[in-house]
Tab-separated table of C-alpha atoms in Angstrom:
chain	number	residue	atom	x	y	z
A	1152	UNK	CA	0.000	0.000	0.000
A	1153	UNK	CA	2.832	2.369	0.826
A	1154	UNK	CA	5.365	1.106	-1.698
A	1155	UNK	CA	6.086	4.714	-2.664
A	1156	UNK	CA	7.961	5.064	0.624
A	1157	UNK	CA	10.343	2.161	-0.011
A	1158	UNK	CA	10.784	3.216	-3.628
A	1159	UNK	CA	11.848	6.664	-2.462
A	1160	UNK	CA	14.480	5.181	-0.158
A	1161	UNK	CA	16.067	3.117	-2.912
A	1162	UNK	CA	19.765	3.977	-3.562
A	1163	UNK	CA	19.766	6.761	-0.947
A	1164	UNK	CA	22.455	6.531	1.699
A	1165	UNK	CA	21.953	9.967	3.243
A	1166	UNK	CA	18.577	11.502	4.104
A	1167	UNK	CA	17.482	14.764	5.691
A	1168	UNK	CA	14.173	14.782	7.592
A	1169	UNK	CA	12.579	18.238	7.596
A	1170	UNK	CA	10.016	19.803	9.926
A	1171	UNK	CA	8.151	23.006	9.124
A	1172	UNK	CA	8.935	26.259	10.888
A	1173	UNK	CA	6.188	25.689	13.468
A	1174	UNK	CA	7.401	22.449	15.094
A	1175	UNK	CA	4.971	20.666	17.375
A	1176	UNK	CA	4.854	17.347	19.171
A	1177	UNK	CA	3.616	15.515	16.093
A	1178	UNK	CA	6.275	16.826	13.720
A	1179	UNK	CA	9.059	16.274	16.250
A	1180	UNK	CA	7.959	12.762	17.198
A	1181	UNK	CA	7.485	11.859	13.537
A	1182	UNK	CA	10.986	13.067	12.655
A	1183	UNK	CA	12.585	11.199	15.567
A	1184	UNK	CA	10.685	8.008	14.731
A	1185	UNK	CA	11.758	8.166	11.090
A	1186	UNK	CA	15.359	8.654	12.176
A	1187	UNK	CA	15.219	5.330	14.040
A	1188	UNK	CA	13.198	3.526	11.373
A	1189	UNK	CA	15.675	4.528	8.656
A	1190	UNK	CA	18.684	3.241	10.562
A	1191	UNK	CA	20.282	1.834	7.410
A	1192	UNK	CA	20.899	5.354	6.100
A	1193	UNK	CA	22.826	8.321	7.441
A	1194	UNK	CA	20.182	10.808	8.588
A	1195	UNK	CA	19.995	14.384	9.719
A	1196	UNK	CA	16.989	16.072	11.329
A	1197	UNK	CA	16.389	19.680	10.295
A	1198	UNK	CA	14.099	22.424	11.530
A	1199	UNK	CA	14.524	26.110	10.601
A	1200	UNK	CA	13.806	27.164	14.211
A	1201	UNK	CA	15.027	25.827	17.543
A	1202	UNK	CA	12.974	23.106	19.181
A	1203	UNK	CA	10.949	24.902	21.898
A	1204	UNK	CA	11.790	23.975	25.454
A	1205	UNK	CA	8.312	22.635	26.172
A	1206	UNK	CA	8.838	19.947	23.500
A	1207	UNK	CA	12.127	18.717	24.860
A	1208	UNK	CA	10.554	15.834	26.722
A	1209	UNK	CA	10.971	13.871	23.483
A	1210	UNK	CA	14.037	11.619	23.577
A	1211	UNK	CA	16.665	12.713	21.050
A	1212	UNK	CA	15.112	16.144	20.451
A	1213	UNK	CA	18.690	17.461	20.404
A	1214	UNK	CA	19.300	15.519	17.172
A	1215	UNK	CA	17.331	18.247	15.390
A	1216	UNK	CA	19.688	20.744	13.801
A	1217	UNK	CA	19.280	24.238	12.404
A	1218	UNK	CA	22.021	23.636	9.807
A	1219	UNK	CA	20.610	22.319	6.552
A	1220	UNK	CA	22.189	19.175	5.072
A	1221	UNK	CA	22.986	20.128	1.496
A	1222	UNK	CA	24.747	16.812	0.845
A	1223	UNK	CA	21.733	14.590	1.479
A	1224	UNK	CA	20.623	12.260	-1.321
A	1225	UNK	CA	16.972	13.009	-0.570
A	1226	UNK	CA	14.658	14.957	1.735
A	1227	UNK	CA	11.595	13.836	3.684
A	1228	UNK	CA	9.220	16.581	4.838
A	1229	UNK	CA	6.932	15.572	7.697
A	1230	UNK	CA	3.627	16.970	8.918
A	1231	UNK	CA	3.022	19.576	6.212
A	1232	UNK	CA	2.404	19.935	2.501
A	1233	UNK	CA	1.827	23.693	2.690
A	1234	UNK	CA	4.168	26.217	1.109
A	1235	UNK	CA	3.321	28.828	3.731
A	1236	UNK	CA	4.780	26.628	6.488
A	1237	UNK	CA	8.032	26.152	4.594
A	1238	UNK	CA	8.642	29.810	3.739
A	1239	UNK	CA	11.902	30.008	5.695
A	1240	UNK	CA	13.307	27.165	3.597
A	1241	UNK	CA	12.056	28.492	0.288
A	1242	UNK	CA	13.321	32.005	1.046
A	1243	UNK	CA	16.841	30.551	1.236
A	1244	UNK	CA	17.975	30.161	-2.374
A	1245	UNK	CA	20.515	27.429	-1.578
A	1246	UNK	CA	17.932	25.300	0.273
A	1247	UNK	CA	15.328	26.008	-2.382
A	1248	UNK	CA	17.746	24.794	-5.049
A	1249	UNK	CA	18.202	21.491	-3.172
A	1250	UNK	CA	14.462	20.933	-2.883
A	1251	UNK	CA	13.949	21.673	-6.564
A	1252	UNK	CA	16.784	19.472	-7.772
A	1253	UNK	CA	16.890	16.503	-5.398
A	1254	UNK	CA	14.262	13.872	-4.561
A	1255	UNK	CA	11.696	15.002	-1.980
A	1256	UNK	CA	9.029	12.938	-0.219
A	1257	UNK	CA	6.220	14.602	1.745
A	1258	UNK	CA	4.414	12.694	4.517
A	1259	UNK	CA	1.391	14.529	5.892
A	1260	UNK	CA	-1.980	13.921	7.522
A	1261	UNK	CA	-3.670	17.298	7.009
A	1262	UNK	CA	-6.683	17.823	4.782
A	1263	UNK	CA	-5.164	21.042	3.426
A	1264	UNK	CA	-4.349	20.637	-0.296
A	1265	UNK	CA	-0.732	19.981	-1.272
A	1266	UNK	CA	0.403	23.297	-2.811
A	1267	UNK	CA	4.173	22.703	-2.935
A	1268	UNK	CA	5.478	23.787	-6.318
A	1269	UNK	CA	8.807	21.922	-6.266
A	1270	UNK	CA	8.942	18.345	-7.637
A	1271	UNK	CA	8.066	15.799	-4.955
A	1272	UNK	CA	6.373	12.543	-4.136
A	1273	UNK	CA	3.698	12.613	-1.462
A	1274	UNK	CA	1.988	10.239	0.951
A	1275	UNK	CA	-0.949	12.162	2.373
A	1276	UNK	CA	-3.758	10.561	4.317
A	1277	UNK	CA	-6.333	12.179	6.581
A	1278	UNK	CA	-5.468	10.820	10.025
A	1279	UNK	CA	-5.312	12.197	13.581
A	1280	UNK	CA	-1.527	12.654	13.379
A	1281	UNK	CA	1.391	12.374	10.993
A	1282	UNK	CA	2.920	9.854	13.398
A	1283	UNK	CA	-0.163	7.699	12.872
A	1284	UNK	CA	0.627	7.611	9.157
A	1285	UNK	CA	4.299	6.851	9.768
A	1286	UNK	CA	3.314	3.895	11.954
A	1287	UNK	CA	1.069	2.543	9.184
A	1288	UNK	CA	3.848	2.970	6.613
A	1289	UNK	CA	6.383	1.208	8.834
A	1290	UNK	CA	4.011	-1.705	9.454
A	1291	UNK	CA	3.058	-2.001	5.811
A	1292	UNK	CA	6.656	-1.933	4.606
A	1293	UNK	CA	7.876	-4.367	7.285
A	1294	UNK	CA	10.227	-1.960	9.076
A	1295	UNK	CA	11.315	-2.795	12.613
A	1296	UNK	CA	9.640	-0.684	15.290
A	1297	UNK	CA	11.913	-0.719	18.349
A	1298	UNK	CA	10.883	0.786	21.681
A	1299	UNK	CA	12.387	4.192	20.829
A	1300	UNK	CA	10.174	4.437	17.750
A	1301	UNK	CA	7.084	3.308	19.666
A	1302	UNK	CA	7.707	5.969	22.327
A	1303	UNK	CA	8.213	8.759	19.796
A	1304	UNK	CA	5.093	7.778	17.841
A	1305	UNK	CA	2.957	7.366	20.959
A	1306	UNK	CA	3.962	10.798	22.284
A	1307	UNK	CA	3.457	12.393	18.876
A	1308	UNK	CA	-0.053	11.003	18.400
A	1309	UNK	CA	-0.995	11.888	21.961
A	1310	UNK	CA	0.261	15.440	21.416
A	1311	UNK	CA	-1.700	16.029	18.218
A	1312	UNK	CA	-4.928	14.569	19.626
A	1313	UNK	CA	-4.906	16.467	22.945
A	1314	UNK	CA	-4.287	13.231	24.797
A	1315	UNK	CA	-6.577	11.127	22.586
A	1316	UNK	CA	-9.681	13.271	23.112
A	1317	UNK	CA	-9.823	15.280	19.879
A	1318	UNK	CA	-12.673	14.703	17.434
A	1319	UNK	CA	-10.284	13.074	14.950
A	1320	UNK	CA	-9.618	10.091	17.237
A	1321	UNK	CA	-11.175	6.828	16.093
A	1322	UNK	CA	-11.207	3.230	17.246
A	1323	UNK	CA	-8.341	2.649	14.809
A	1324	UNK	CA	-6.318	5.348	16.603
A	1325	UNK	CA	-6.797	3.471	19.850
A	1326	UNK	CA	-5.692	0.238	18.202
A	1327	UNK	CA	-2.521	1.940	16.978
A	1328	UNK	CA	-1.814	3.231	20.488
A	1329	UNK	CA	-2.381	-0.249	21.903
A	1330	UNK	CA	0.098	-1.643	19.376
A	1331	UNK	CA	2.659	0.991	20.398
A	1332	UNK	CA	2.226	0.048	24.062
A	1333	UNK	CA	2.853	-3.584	23.184
A	1334	UNK	CA	5.991	-2.440	21.347
A	1335	UNK	CA	7.349	-0.809	24.496
A	1336	UNK	CA	5.762	2.611	24.918
A	1337	UNK	CA	4.852	3.222	28.556
A	1338	UNK	CA	2.036	5.830	28.732
A	1339	UNK	CA	2.572	6.663	32.410
A	1340	UNK	CA	6.318	7.223	32.035
A	1341	UNK	CA	5.922	9.242	28.844
A	1342	UNK	CA	3.244	11.458	30.350
A	1343	UNK	CA	5.321	12.015	33.465
A	1344	UNK	CA	8.170	13.290	31.286
A	1345	UNK	CA	5.757	15.499	29.345
A	1346	UNK	CA	4.215	16.985	32.475
A	1347	UNK	CA	7.648	17.738	33.907
A	1348	UNK	CA	8.555	19.782	30.836
A	1349	UNK	CA	5.101	21.392	30.683
A	1350	UNK	CA	5.496	22.902	34.139
A	1351	UNK	CA	5.251	26.676	34.094
A	1352	UNK	CA	7.501	29.095	35.910
A	1353	UNK	CA	5.849	31.817	38.034
A	1354	UNK	CA	6.804	34.241	35.261
A	1355	UNK	CA	4.869	32.240	32.663
A	1356	UNK	CA	1.883	31.857	34.953
A	1357	UNK	CA	1.820	35.644	35.432
A	1358	UNK	CA	1.976	36.066	31.676
A	1359	UNK	CA	-0.904	33.637	31.210
A	1360	UNK	CA	-2.973	35.753	33.608
A	1361	UNK	CA	-2.152	38.787	31.483
A	1362	UNK	CA	-3.199	36.971	28.299
A	1363	UNK	CA	-6.498	35.993	29.872
A	1364	UNK	CA	-7.207	39.648	30.646
A	1365	UNK	CA	-6.606	40.498	26.967
A	1366	UNK	CA	-9.228	38.143	25.529
A	1367	UNK	CA	-11.659	39.840	23.151
A	1368	UNK	CA	-15.178	38.491	22.651
A	1369	UNK	CA	-17.411	39.053	19.620
A	1370	UNK	CA	-20.367	37.556	17.745
A	1371	UNK	CA	-22.487	37.370	20.880
A	1372	UNK	CA	-19.696	35.720	22.823
A	1373	UNK	CA	-19.232	32.824	20.400
A	1374	UNK	CA	-15.889	34.153	19.074
A	1375	UNK	CA	-12.910	34.614	21.422
A	1376	UNK	CA	-9.617	36.046	20.202
A	1377	UNK	CA	-6.397	37.175	21.800
A	1378	UNK	CA	-3.502	39.205	20.396
A	1379	UNK	CA	0.072	38.024	20.930
A	1380	UNK	CA	2.420	40.792	19.688
A	1381	UNK	CA	6.021	40.239	18.673
A	1382	UNK	CA	7.270	41.577	22.005
A	1383	UNK	CA	5.549	38.677	23.750
A	1384	UNK	CA	6.969	36.189	21.252
A	1385	UNK	CA	10.475	37.449	21.958
A	1386	UNK	CA	10.033	37.379	25.723
A	1387	UNK	CA	8.216	34.096	26.239
A	1388	UNK	CA	8.142	31.754	23.235
A	1389	UNK	CA	11.412	29.982	23.978
A	1390	UNK	CA	10.122	29.011	27.407
A	1391	UNK	CA	6.479	28.409	26.465
A	1392	UNK	CA	4.569	28.989	23.235
A	1393	UNK	CA	1.985	31.726	24.001
A	1394	UNK	CA	-0.492	30.117	21.579
A	1395	UNK	CA	-0.349	26.822	23.433
A	1396	UNK	CA	-0.566	28.651	26.742
A	1397	UNK	CA	-3.891	30.344	25.990
A	1398	UNK	CA	-5.751	28.577	23.164
A	1399	UNK	CA	-7.503	25.920	25.253
A	1400	UNK	CA	-8.474	28.506	27.868
A	1401	UNK	CA	-10.205	30.458	25.102
A	1402	UNK	CA	-12.078	27.424	23.850
A	1403	UNK	CA	-13.273	26.430	27.313
A	1404	UNK	CA	-15.106	29.704	27.970
A	1405	UNK	CA	-18.847	29.131	28.206
A	1406	UNK	CA	-20.566	29.997	24.925
A	1407	UNK	CA	-17.381	30.211	22.858
A	1408	UNK	CA	-17.522	28.174	19.649
A	1409	UNK	CA	-14.462	29.648	17.894
A	1410	UNK	CA	-11.137	30.474	19.590
A	1411	UNK	CA	-8.287	32.150	17.713
A	1412	UNK	CA	-4.878	33.130	19.076
A	1413	UNK	CA	-3.237	35.650	16.748
A	1414	UNK	CA	0.485	36.442	16.625
A	1415	UNK	CA	1.762	39.565	14.840
A	1416	UNK	CA	5.297	40.240	13.600
A	1417	UNK	CA	7.208	43.395	12.565
A	1418	UNK	CA	7.418	42.297	8.923
A	1419	UNK	CA	3.617	42.274	8.625
A	1420	UNK	CA	3.281	38.523	9.093
A	1421	UNK	CA	0.294	37.348	11.091
A	1422	UNK	CA	-0.278	33.771	12.244
A	1423	UNK	CA	-3.374	32.291	13.812
A	1424	UNK	CA	-4.092	29.120	15.758
A	1425	UNK	CA	-7.761	28.148	15.464
A	1426	UNK	CA	-9.704	25.815	17.753
A	1427	UNK	CA	-13.463	25.324	17.490
A	1428	UNK	CA	-16.299	23.332	19.017
A	1429	UNK	CA	-18.097	23.200	15.654
A	1430	UNK	CA	-16.451	21.783	12.506
A	1431	UNK	CA	-15.398	25.026	10.803
A	1432	UNK	CA	-11.768	25.539	11.915
A	1433	UNK	CA	-10.356	24.434	8.556
A	1434	UNK	CA	-12.718	26.770	6.700
A	1435	UNK	CA	-11.765	29.708	8.905
A	1436	UNK	CA	-8.073	29.032	8.360
A	1437	UNK	CA	-8.696	28.540	4.650
A	1438	UNK	CA	-10.156	32.051	4.410
A	1439	UNK	CA	-6.727	33.367	5.441
A	1440	UNK	CA	-4.802	30.947	3.213
A	1441	UNK	CA	-4.203	28.262	5.827
A	1442	UNK	CA	-5.802	24.938	6.616
A	1443	UNK	CA	-6.026	21.981	8.935
A	1444	UNK	CA	-8.775	19.917	10.484
A	1445	UNK	CA	-12.463	20.773	11.098
A	1446	UNK	CA	-11.822	21.475	14.791
A	1447	UNK	CA	-8.151	22.519	14.758
A	1448	UNK	CA	-6.362	24.556	12.115
A	1449	UNK	CA	-3.927	27.390	11.522
A	1450	UNK	CA	-3.062	30.115	9.076
A	1451	UNK	CA	-0.397	32.599	8.094
A	1452	UNK	CA	-1.024	35.808	6.227
A	1453	UNK	CA	0.837	39.032	5.504
A	1454	UNK	CA	0.310	42.796	5.398
A	1455	UNK	CA	-2.565	42.822	7.832
A	1456	UNK	CA	-3.165	43.519	11.520
A	1457	UNK	CA	-4.818	41.898	14.494
A	1458	UNK	CA	-7.800	44.233	14.237
A	1459	UNK	CA	-8.246	43.428	10.544
A	1460	UNK	CA	-8.104	39.690	11.236
A	1461	UNK	CA	-10.732	40.067	13.963
A	1462	UNK	CA	-12.933	42.111	11.605
A	1463	UNK	CA	-12.750	39.323	9.031
A	1464	UNK	CA	-13.507	36.716	11.695
A	1465	UNK	CA	-16.569	38.657	12.830
A	1466	UNK	CA	-17.758	38.578	9.219
A	1467	UNK	CA	-17.122	34.937	8.342
A	1468	UNK	CA	-17.725	33.050	11.609
A	1469	UNK	CA	-21.522	33.635	11.716
A	1470	UNK	CA	-21.826	32.605	8.062
A	1471	UNK	CA	-19.847	29.401	8.525
A	1472	UNK	CA	-21.624	28.574	11.779
A	1473	UNK	CA	-25.033	29.032	10.122
A	1474	UNK	CA	-24.049	26.791	7.213
A	1475	UNK	CA	-22.875	24.131	9.651
A	1476	UNK	CA	-26.231	24.218	11.483
A	1477	UNK	CA	-28.082	23.566	8.233
A	1478	UNK	CA	-25.806	20.793	7.044
A	1479	UNK	CA	-26.760	18.046	9.512
A	1480	UNK	CA	-30.450	18.419	8.685
A	1481	UNK	CA	-29.629	18.120	4.983
A	1482	UNK	CA	-27.683	14.913	5.612
A	1483	UNK	CA	-30.469	13.581	7.771
A	1484	UNK	CA	-33.039	14.113	5.059
A	1485	UNK	CA	-30.767	12.530	2.492
A	1486	UNK	CA	-30.578	9.443	4.692
A	1487	UNK	CA	-34.348	9.221	4.905
A	1488	UNK	CA	-34.595	9.655	8.726
């Protein structure tokens, strides 16, 4: 089923595994797992930004480098097929030349369309996590899955599914996690490591209180947004990602259906993390050129401001929410209920 993966590996002795410029638990765990799975080749792990401290509970996170491997025979990009999330790579002409002239394989689980314009092969399947797809590929292609791989995959899937409670989780996801436990992953030990690294300093807790005070509500309280300016990013992001710090708090407010944490940068770049209780997150992100899943998505846009993003959200959220309310009835009628 996944023969494309083994075909890509053929005659390649040196591989570079690439994460996008917004590394998360899924991308990091996927990269580490691939590093172990592909033990017959010489690998490097690359990310254009430093691995945030709150992700360093993953074993071997320090294997990820910020120096690009120009001598690799091929490149594997994990957890994204979106140009906007690879802009740092494509802005570097030397890296861009490598991606355009050497074999590239993309492994991704997002529903966002593949818009990469350099030549590449792709294995894209809508699943709860990229690590879920990597596990299926490894099983299908008869790769060994030692304990280190099982741990990385288990932590990655758990990270991208909010601890196996996101709407994307299925019975098959649980079967995969059970397999990974049988292969050596210990959920209690892994979560203990995660919780140790997720601990917040008093400084971060004070900052979280400040973020909570900044929350803006609109659309009759169904839309909650918060602005994270560049000054905050500089001060806090290495210790704790402000988006991660606040996004679930936004979503858990009574009456809120759409939560968006918005970061702004001096160059005009604006990024948004979207979480929803109704299946419109991917459509919201898509409006701004991003994408993701129905309940969790993200976007990046340029030459705009926080206030302009909020104005657009106020316009589109009621429309998308109304369309979503009509849709189930339409399906019900189609089924003859």
